[in-house]
mmCIF file of C-alpha atoms in Angstrom:
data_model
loop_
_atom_site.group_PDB
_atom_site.id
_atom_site.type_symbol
_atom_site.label_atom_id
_atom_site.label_comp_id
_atom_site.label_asym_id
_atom_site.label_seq_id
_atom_site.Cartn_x
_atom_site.Cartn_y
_atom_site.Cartn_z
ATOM 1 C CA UNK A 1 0.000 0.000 0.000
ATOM 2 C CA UNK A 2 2.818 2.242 1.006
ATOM 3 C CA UNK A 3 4.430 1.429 -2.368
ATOM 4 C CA UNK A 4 1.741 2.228 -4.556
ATOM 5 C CA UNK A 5 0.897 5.575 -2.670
ATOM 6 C CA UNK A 6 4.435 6.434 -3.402
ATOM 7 C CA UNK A 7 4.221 5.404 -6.741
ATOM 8 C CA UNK A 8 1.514 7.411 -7.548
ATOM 9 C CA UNK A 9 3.027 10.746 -5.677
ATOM 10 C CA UNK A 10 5.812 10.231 -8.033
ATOM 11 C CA UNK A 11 4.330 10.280 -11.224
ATOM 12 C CA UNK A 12 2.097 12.745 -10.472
ATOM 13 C CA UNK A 13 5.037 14.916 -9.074
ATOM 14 C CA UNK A 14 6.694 14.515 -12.442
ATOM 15 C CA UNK A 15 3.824 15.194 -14.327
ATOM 16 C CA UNK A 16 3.253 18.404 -12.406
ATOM 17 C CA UNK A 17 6.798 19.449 -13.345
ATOM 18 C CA UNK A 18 6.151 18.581 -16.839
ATOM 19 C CA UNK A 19 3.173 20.728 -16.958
ATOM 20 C CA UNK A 20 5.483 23.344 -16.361
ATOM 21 C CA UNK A 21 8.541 22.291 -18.597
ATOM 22 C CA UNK A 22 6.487 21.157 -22.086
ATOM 23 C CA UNK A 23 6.328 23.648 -24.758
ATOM 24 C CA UNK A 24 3.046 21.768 -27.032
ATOM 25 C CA UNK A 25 -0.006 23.503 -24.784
ATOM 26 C CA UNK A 26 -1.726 20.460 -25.651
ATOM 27 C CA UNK A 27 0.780 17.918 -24.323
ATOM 28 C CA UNK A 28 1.052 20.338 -21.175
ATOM 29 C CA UNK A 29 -2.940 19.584 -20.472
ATOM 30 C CA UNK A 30 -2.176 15.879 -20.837
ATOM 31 C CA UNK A 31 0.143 15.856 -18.401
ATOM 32 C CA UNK A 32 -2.341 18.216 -16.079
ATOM 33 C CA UNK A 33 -4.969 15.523 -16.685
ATOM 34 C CA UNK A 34 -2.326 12.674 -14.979
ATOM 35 C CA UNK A 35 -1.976 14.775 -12.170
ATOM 36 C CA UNK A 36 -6.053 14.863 -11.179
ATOM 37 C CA UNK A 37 -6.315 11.160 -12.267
ATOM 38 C CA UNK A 38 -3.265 10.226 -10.176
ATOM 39 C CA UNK A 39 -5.330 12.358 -7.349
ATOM 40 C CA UNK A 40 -8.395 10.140 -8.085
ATOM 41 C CA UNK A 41 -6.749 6.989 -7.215
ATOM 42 C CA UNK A 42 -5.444 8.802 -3.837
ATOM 43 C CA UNK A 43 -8.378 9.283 -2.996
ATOM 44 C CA UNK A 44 -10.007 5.839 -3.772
ATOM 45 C CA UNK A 45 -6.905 4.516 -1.841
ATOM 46 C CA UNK A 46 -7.987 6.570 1.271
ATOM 47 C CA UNK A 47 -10.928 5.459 1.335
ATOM 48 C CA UNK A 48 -12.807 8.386 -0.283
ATOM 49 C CA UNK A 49 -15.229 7.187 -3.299
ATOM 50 C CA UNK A 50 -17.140 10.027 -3.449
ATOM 51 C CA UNK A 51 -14.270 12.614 -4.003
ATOM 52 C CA UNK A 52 -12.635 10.082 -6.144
ATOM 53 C CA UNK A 53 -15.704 10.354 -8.747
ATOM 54 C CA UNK A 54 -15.629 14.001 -8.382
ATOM 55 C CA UNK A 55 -12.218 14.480 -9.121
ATOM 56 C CA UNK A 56 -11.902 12.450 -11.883
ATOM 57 C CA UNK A 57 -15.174 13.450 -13.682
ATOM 58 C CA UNK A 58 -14.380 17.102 -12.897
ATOM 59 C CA UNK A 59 -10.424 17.230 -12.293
ATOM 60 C CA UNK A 60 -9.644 15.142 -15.149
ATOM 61 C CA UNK A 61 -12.255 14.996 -17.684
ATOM 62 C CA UNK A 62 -13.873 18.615 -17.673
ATOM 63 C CA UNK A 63 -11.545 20.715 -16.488
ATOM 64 C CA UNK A 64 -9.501 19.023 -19.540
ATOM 65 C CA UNK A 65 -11.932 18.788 -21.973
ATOM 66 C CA UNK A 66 -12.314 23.379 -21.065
ATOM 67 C CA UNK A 67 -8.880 23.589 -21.560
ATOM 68 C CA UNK A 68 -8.863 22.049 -24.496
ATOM 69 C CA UNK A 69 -11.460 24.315 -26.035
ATOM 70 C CA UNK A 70 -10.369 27.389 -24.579
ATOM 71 C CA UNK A 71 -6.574 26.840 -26.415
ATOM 72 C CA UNK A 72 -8.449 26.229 -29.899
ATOM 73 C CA UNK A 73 -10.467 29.470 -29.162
ATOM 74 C CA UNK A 74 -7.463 31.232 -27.789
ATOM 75 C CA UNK A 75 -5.312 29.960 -31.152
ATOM 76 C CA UNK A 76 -3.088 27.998 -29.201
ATOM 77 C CA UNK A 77 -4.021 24.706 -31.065
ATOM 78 C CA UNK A 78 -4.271 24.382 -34.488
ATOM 79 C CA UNK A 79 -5.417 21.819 -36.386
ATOM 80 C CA UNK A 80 -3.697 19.930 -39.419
ATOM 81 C CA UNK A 81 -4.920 20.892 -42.595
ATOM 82 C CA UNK A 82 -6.028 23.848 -41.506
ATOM 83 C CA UNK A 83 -4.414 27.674 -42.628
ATOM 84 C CA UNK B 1 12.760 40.023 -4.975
ATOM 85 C CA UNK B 2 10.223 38.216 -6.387
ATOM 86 C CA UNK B 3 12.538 35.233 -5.885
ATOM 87 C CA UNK B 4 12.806 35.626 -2.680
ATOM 88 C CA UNK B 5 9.543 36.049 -1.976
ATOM 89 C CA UNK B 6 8.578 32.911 -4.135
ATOM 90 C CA UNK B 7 11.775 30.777 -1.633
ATOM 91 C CA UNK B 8 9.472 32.408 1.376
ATOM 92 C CA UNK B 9 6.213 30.998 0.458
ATOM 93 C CA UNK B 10 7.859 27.387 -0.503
ATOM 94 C CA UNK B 11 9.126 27.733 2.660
ATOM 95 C CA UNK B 12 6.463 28.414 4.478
ATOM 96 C CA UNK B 13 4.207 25.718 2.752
ATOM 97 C CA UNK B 14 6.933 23.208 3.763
ATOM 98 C CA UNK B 15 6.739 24.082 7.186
ATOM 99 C CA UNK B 16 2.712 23.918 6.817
ATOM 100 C CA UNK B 17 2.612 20.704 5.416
ATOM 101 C CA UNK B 18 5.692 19.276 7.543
ATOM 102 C CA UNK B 19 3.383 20.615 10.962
ATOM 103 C CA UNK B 20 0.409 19.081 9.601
ATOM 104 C CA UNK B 21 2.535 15.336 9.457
ATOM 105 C CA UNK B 22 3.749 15.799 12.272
ATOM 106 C CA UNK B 23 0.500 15.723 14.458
ATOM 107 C CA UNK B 24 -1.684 13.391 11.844
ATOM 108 C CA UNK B 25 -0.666 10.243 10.236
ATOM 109 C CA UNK B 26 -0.956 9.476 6.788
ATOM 110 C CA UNK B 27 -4.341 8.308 5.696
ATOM 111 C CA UNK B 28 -5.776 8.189 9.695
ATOM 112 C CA UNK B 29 -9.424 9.365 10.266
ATOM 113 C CA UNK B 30 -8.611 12.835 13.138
ATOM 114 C CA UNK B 31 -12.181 14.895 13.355
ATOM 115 C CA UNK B 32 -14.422 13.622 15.638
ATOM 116 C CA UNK B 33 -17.630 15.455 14.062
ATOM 117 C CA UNK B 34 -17.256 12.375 11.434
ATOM 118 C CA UNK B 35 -17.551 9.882 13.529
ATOM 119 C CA UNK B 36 -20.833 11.755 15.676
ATOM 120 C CA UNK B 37 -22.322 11.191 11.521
ATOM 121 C CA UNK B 38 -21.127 7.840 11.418
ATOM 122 C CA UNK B 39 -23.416 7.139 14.576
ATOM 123 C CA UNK B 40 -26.517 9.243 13.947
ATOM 124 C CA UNK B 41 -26.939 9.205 10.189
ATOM 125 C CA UNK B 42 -28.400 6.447 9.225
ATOM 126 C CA UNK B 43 -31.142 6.757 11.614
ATOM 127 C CA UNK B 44 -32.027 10.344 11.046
ATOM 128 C CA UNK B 45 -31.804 10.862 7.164
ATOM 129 C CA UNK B 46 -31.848 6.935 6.571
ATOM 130 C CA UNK B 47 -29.571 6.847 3.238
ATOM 131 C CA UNK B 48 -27.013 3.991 3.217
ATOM 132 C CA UNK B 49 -24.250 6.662 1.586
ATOM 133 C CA UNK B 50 -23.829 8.747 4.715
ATOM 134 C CA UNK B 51 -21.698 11.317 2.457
ATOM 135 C CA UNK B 52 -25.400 11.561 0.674
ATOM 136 C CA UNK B 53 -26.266 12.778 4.302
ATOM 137 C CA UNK B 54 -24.144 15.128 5.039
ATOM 138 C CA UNK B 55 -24.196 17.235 1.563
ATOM 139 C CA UNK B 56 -27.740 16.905 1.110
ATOM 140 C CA UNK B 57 -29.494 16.808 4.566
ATOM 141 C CA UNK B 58 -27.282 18.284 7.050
ATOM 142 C CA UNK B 59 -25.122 20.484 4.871
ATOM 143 C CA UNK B 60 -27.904 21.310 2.083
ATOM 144 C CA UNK B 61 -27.781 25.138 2.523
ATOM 145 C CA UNK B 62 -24.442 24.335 1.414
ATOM 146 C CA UNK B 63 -25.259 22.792 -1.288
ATOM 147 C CA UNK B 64 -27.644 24.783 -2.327
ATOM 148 C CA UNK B 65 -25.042 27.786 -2.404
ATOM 149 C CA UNK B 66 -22.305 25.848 -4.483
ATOM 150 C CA UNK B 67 -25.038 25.300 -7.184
ATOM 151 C CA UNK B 68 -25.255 29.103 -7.013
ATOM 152 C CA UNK B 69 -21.656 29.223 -7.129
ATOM 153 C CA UNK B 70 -21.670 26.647 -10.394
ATOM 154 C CA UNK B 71 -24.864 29.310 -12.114
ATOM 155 C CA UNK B 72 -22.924 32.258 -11.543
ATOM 156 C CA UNK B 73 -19.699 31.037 -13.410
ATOM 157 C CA UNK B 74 -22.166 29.233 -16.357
ATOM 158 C CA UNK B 75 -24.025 32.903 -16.656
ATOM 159 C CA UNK B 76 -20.591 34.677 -16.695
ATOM 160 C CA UNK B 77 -19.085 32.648 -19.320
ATOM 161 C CA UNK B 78 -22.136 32.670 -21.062
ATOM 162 C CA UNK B 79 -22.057 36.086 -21.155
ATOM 163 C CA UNK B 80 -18.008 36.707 -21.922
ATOM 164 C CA UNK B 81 -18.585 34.202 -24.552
ATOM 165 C CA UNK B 82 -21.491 35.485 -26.553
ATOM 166 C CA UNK B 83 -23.083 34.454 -29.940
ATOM 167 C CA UNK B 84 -21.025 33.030 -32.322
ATOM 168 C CA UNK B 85 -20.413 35.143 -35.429
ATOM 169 C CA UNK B 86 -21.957 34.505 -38.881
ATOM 170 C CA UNK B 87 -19.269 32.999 -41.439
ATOM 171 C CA UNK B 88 -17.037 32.222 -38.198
ATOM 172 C CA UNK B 89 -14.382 29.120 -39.433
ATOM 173 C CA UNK B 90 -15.846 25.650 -38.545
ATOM 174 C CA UNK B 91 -13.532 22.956 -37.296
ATOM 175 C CA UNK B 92 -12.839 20.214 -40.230
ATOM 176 C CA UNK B 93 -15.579 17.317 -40.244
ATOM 177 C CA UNK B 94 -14.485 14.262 -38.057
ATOM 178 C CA UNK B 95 -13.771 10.782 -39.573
ATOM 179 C CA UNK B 96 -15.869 7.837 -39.496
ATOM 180 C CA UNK B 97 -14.547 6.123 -36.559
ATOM 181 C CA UNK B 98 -14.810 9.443 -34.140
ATOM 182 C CA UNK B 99 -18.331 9.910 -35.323
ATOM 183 C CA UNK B 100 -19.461 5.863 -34.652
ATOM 184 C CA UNK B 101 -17.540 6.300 -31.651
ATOM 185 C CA UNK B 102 -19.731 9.178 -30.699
ATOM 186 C CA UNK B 103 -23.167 7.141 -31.378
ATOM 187 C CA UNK B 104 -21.551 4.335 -29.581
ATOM 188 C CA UNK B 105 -20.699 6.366 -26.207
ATOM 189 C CA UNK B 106 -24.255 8.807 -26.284
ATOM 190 C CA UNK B 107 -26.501 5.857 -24.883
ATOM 191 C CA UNK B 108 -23.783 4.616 -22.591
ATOM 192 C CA UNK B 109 -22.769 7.441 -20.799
ATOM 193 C CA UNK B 110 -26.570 8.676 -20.235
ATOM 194 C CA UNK B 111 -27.036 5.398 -18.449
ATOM 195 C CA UNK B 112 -24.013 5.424 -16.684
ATOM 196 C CA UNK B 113 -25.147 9.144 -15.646
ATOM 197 C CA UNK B 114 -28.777 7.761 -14.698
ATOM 198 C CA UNK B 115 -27.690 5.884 -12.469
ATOM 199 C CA UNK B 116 -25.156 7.710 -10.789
ATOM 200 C CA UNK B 117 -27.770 10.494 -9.758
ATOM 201 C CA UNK B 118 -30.707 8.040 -9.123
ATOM 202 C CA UNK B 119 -28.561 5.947 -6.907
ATOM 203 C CA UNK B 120 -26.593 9.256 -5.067
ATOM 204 C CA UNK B 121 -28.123 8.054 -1.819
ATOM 205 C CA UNK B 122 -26.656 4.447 -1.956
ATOM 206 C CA UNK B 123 -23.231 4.166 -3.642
ATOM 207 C CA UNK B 124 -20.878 6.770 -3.399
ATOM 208 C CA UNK B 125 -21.212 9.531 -6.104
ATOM 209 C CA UNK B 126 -24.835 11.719 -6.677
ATOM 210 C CA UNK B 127 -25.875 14.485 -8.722
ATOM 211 C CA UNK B 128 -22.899 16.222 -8.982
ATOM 212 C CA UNK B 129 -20.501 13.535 -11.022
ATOM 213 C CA UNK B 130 -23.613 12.104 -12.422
ATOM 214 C CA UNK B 131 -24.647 15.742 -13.528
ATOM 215 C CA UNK B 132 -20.986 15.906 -15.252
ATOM 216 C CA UNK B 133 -20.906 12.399 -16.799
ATOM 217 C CA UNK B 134 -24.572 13.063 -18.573
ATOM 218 C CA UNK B 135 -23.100 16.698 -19.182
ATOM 219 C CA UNK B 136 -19.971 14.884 -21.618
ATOM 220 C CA UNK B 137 -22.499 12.934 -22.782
ATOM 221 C CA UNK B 138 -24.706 15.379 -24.801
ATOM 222 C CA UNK B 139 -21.175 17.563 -25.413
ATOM 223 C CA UNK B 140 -19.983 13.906 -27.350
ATOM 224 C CA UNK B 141 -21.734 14.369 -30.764
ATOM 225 C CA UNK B 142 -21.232 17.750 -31.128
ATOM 226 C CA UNK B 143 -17.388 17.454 -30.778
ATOM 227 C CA UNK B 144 -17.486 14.511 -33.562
ATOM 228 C CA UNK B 145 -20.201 16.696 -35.132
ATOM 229 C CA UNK B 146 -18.506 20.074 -35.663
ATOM 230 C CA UNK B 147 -21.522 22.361 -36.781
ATOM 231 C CA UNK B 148 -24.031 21.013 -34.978
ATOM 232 C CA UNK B 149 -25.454 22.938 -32.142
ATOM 233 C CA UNK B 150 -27.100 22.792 -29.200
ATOM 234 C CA UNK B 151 -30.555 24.143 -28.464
ATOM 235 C CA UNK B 152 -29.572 26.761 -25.523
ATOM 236 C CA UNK B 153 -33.188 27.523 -24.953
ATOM 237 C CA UNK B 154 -34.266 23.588 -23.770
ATOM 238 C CA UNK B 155 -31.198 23.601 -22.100
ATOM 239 C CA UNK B 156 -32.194 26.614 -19.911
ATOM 240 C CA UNK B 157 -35.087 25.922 -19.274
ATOM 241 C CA UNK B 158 -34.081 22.544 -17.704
ATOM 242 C CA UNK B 159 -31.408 24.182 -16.149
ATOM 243 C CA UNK B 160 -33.850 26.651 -14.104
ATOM 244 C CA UNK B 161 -36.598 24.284 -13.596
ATOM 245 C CA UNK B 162 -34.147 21.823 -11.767
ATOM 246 C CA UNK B 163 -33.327 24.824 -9.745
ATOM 247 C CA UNK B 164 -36.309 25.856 -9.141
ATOM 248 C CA UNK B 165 -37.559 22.339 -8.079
ATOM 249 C CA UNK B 166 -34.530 22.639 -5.556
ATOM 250 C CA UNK B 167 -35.495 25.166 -3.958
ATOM 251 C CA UNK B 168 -39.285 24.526 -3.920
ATOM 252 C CA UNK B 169 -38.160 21.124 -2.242
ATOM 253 C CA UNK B 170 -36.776 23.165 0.830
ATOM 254 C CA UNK B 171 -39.863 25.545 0.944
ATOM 255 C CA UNK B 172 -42.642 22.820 1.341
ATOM 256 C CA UNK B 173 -40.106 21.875 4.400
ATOM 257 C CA UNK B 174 -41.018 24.866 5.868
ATOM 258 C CA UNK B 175 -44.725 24.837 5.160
ATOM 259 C CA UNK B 176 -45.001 22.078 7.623
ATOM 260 C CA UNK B 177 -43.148 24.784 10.011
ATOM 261 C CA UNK B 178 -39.509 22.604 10.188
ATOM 262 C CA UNK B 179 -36.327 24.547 8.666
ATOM 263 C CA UNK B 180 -35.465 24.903 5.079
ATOM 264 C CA UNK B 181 -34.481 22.091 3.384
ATOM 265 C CA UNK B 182 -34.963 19.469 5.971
ATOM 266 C CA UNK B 183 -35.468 16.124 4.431
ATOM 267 C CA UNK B 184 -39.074 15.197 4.060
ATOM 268 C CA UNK B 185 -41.434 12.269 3.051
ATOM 269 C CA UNK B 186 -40.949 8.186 4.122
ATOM 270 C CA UNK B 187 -37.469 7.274 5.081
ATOM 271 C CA UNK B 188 -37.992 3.835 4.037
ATOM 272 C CA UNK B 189 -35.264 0.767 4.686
ATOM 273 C CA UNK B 190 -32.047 1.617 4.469
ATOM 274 C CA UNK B 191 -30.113 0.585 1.403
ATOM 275 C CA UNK B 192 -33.496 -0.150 -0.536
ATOM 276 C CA UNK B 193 -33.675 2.385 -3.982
ATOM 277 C CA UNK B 194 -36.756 4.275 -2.861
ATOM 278 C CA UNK B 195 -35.336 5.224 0.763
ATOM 279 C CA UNK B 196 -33.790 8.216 2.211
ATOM 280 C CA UNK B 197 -36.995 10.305 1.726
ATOM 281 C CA UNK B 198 -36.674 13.406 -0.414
ATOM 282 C CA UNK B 199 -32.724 13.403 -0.600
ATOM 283 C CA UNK B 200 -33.535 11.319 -4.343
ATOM 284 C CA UNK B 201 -35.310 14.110 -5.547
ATOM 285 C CA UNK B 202 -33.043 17.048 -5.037
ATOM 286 C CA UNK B 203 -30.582 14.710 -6.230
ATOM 287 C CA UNK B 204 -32.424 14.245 -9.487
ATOM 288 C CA UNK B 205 -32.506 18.221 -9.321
ATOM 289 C CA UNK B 206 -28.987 18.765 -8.518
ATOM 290 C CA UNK B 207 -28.061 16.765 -11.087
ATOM 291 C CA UNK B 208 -30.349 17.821 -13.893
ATOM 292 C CA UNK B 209 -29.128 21.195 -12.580
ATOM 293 C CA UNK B 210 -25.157 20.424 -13.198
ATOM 294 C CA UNK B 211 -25.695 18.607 -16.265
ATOM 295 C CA UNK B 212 -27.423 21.221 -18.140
ATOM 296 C CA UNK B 213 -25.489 24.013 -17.167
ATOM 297 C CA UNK B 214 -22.055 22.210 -18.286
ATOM 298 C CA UNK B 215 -23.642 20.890 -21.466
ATOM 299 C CA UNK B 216 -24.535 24.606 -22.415
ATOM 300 C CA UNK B 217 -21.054 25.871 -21.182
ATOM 301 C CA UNK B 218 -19.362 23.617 -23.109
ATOM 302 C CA UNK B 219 -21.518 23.431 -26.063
ATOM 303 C CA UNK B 220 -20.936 27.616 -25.858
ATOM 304 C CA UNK B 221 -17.702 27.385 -25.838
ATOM 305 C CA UNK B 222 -17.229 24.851 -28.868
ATOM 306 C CA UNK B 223 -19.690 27.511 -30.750
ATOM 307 C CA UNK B 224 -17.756 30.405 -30.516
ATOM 308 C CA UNK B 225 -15.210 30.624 -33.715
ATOM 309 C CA UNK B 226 -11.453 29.221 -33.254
ATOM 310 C CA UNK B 227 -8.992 32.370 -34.165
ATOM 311 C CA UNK B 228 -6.413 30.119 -36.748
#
């Protein structure tokens, strides 16, 4: 149990550094979505289901899916094929 | 200086964090108003998910105010956002598998939704993640259908009906002179699908509430042209 808590702290650590060091905005909110599903599994691991859900229909799926759309609006990612 | 400042405030989260270990373990269970719930709860409100309880019986003002909260960011981007200007670029049509994929996930992910609102008061989750989940699942087809667009009139008027029916759920509490919002109706046996008294139907609400306001937001925000 220890192990995999540990586990988990560490990728989401270096996925919260990677947010930060990743120039593609789009690979950025990848890693972002790692660190709130890494979160989710915390949380089922300590026993809280509820929060769990929350966090990764909210932390990892919205909040992902708004980022998303806001960098197309904002220009930020373009699509192939596309001048 | 504004590196120093930043080495402050590390250091003084450190030292937050570092305190908090210090006097509670990893993973133990410290406040003691958790376990007085634990005792009471399924008694008084009578739903087997005692979380349920708390956010919907003892703590529904609360809840009440973060669905305020959740409107009053919806309205606001609503309103930064705007309509969509005419000849606006459209995003290139999806493939074939995206779009199948699309038809595929609709009727799933409203069921899966269902069910996590209906049964908010047995297993863990409610209207909140349900609300989300059925929320992706009307946003689905229009990201595989770009040009497609959402009716934003049905989807207020859902939106402030399940509000309304909120609200109207606390009032008749008070009718019968007890304090706004206090669970009403047949508790029922615990664990059995129509139990807990009214704490179903403001889930229902709650969840109607969330899922319609998302499903705009998003479907809003996919409308508005991409700047290429």
């Amino acid at each position: 149990m220890e192990l995999l808590v540990l586990v988990i702290v560490v990728v989401m650590l270096c996925s919260a550094v990677a947010v930060l060091l990743l120039k593609d905005f789009l690979a950025a909110l990848a890693a972002f979505s790692v660190v709130s599903l890494g979160l989710s599994v915390l949380f089922v691991i300590l026993r809280a289901p509820d929060v769990a859900m929350t966090e990764a229909a909210i932390g990892a799926g919205l909040s992902s899916l708004l980022f998303a759309l806001a960098l197309r609006r904002l220009g930020l990612w373009r699509l192939k094929g596309q001048t | 200086m504004r590196r120093l400042s930043s080495a402050l405030f590390l250091l003084g989260l450190g030292l937050l964090i570092a305190a908090i270990f210090q006097t509670m373990e990893f993973g133990s269970v410290a406040p003691i108003a958790g376990q007085a719930i634990n005792a009471v709860a399924a008694e008084q409100v009578g739903a087997a998910n005692f979380v349920t309880s708390v956010v919907l019986a003892y703590r529904g003002f609360d809840t009440l105010l973060e669905l305020t909260i959740l409107f009053t960011a919806a309205t606001a981007g609503g309103l930064v956002l705007g309509k969509p200007g005419t000849g606006a670029p459209r995003d290139p049509d999806s493939g074939f598998i995206l779009r199948a994929g699309a038809d595929l996930f609709f009727p799933l992910l409203l069921v899966v939704g269902l069910y996590i609102i209906l049964h908010g008061h047995l297993t863990p989750g409610g209207g909140f993640q349900g609300g989300v989940i059925l929320a992706s699942a009307f946003f689905i087809p229009i990201l595989a259908r770009p040009g497609t667009t959402m009716d934003h009139r049905w989807v207020s008027m859902i939106e402030g009906l399940a509000g309304a029916g909120f609200i109207l759920i606390g009032l008749l509490a008070m009718l019968g002179g007890k304090e706004f919002l206090t669970p009403l109706l047949d508790k029922g046996e615990l664990g059995a699908l129509l139990s807990a008294g009214s704490l179903p139907l403001l889930y229902i609400a709650v969840g109607l509430k969330v899922g319609a306001e998302l499903a705009g937001l998003l479907a809003r925000l996919s409308e508005t042209e991409a700047i290429d």
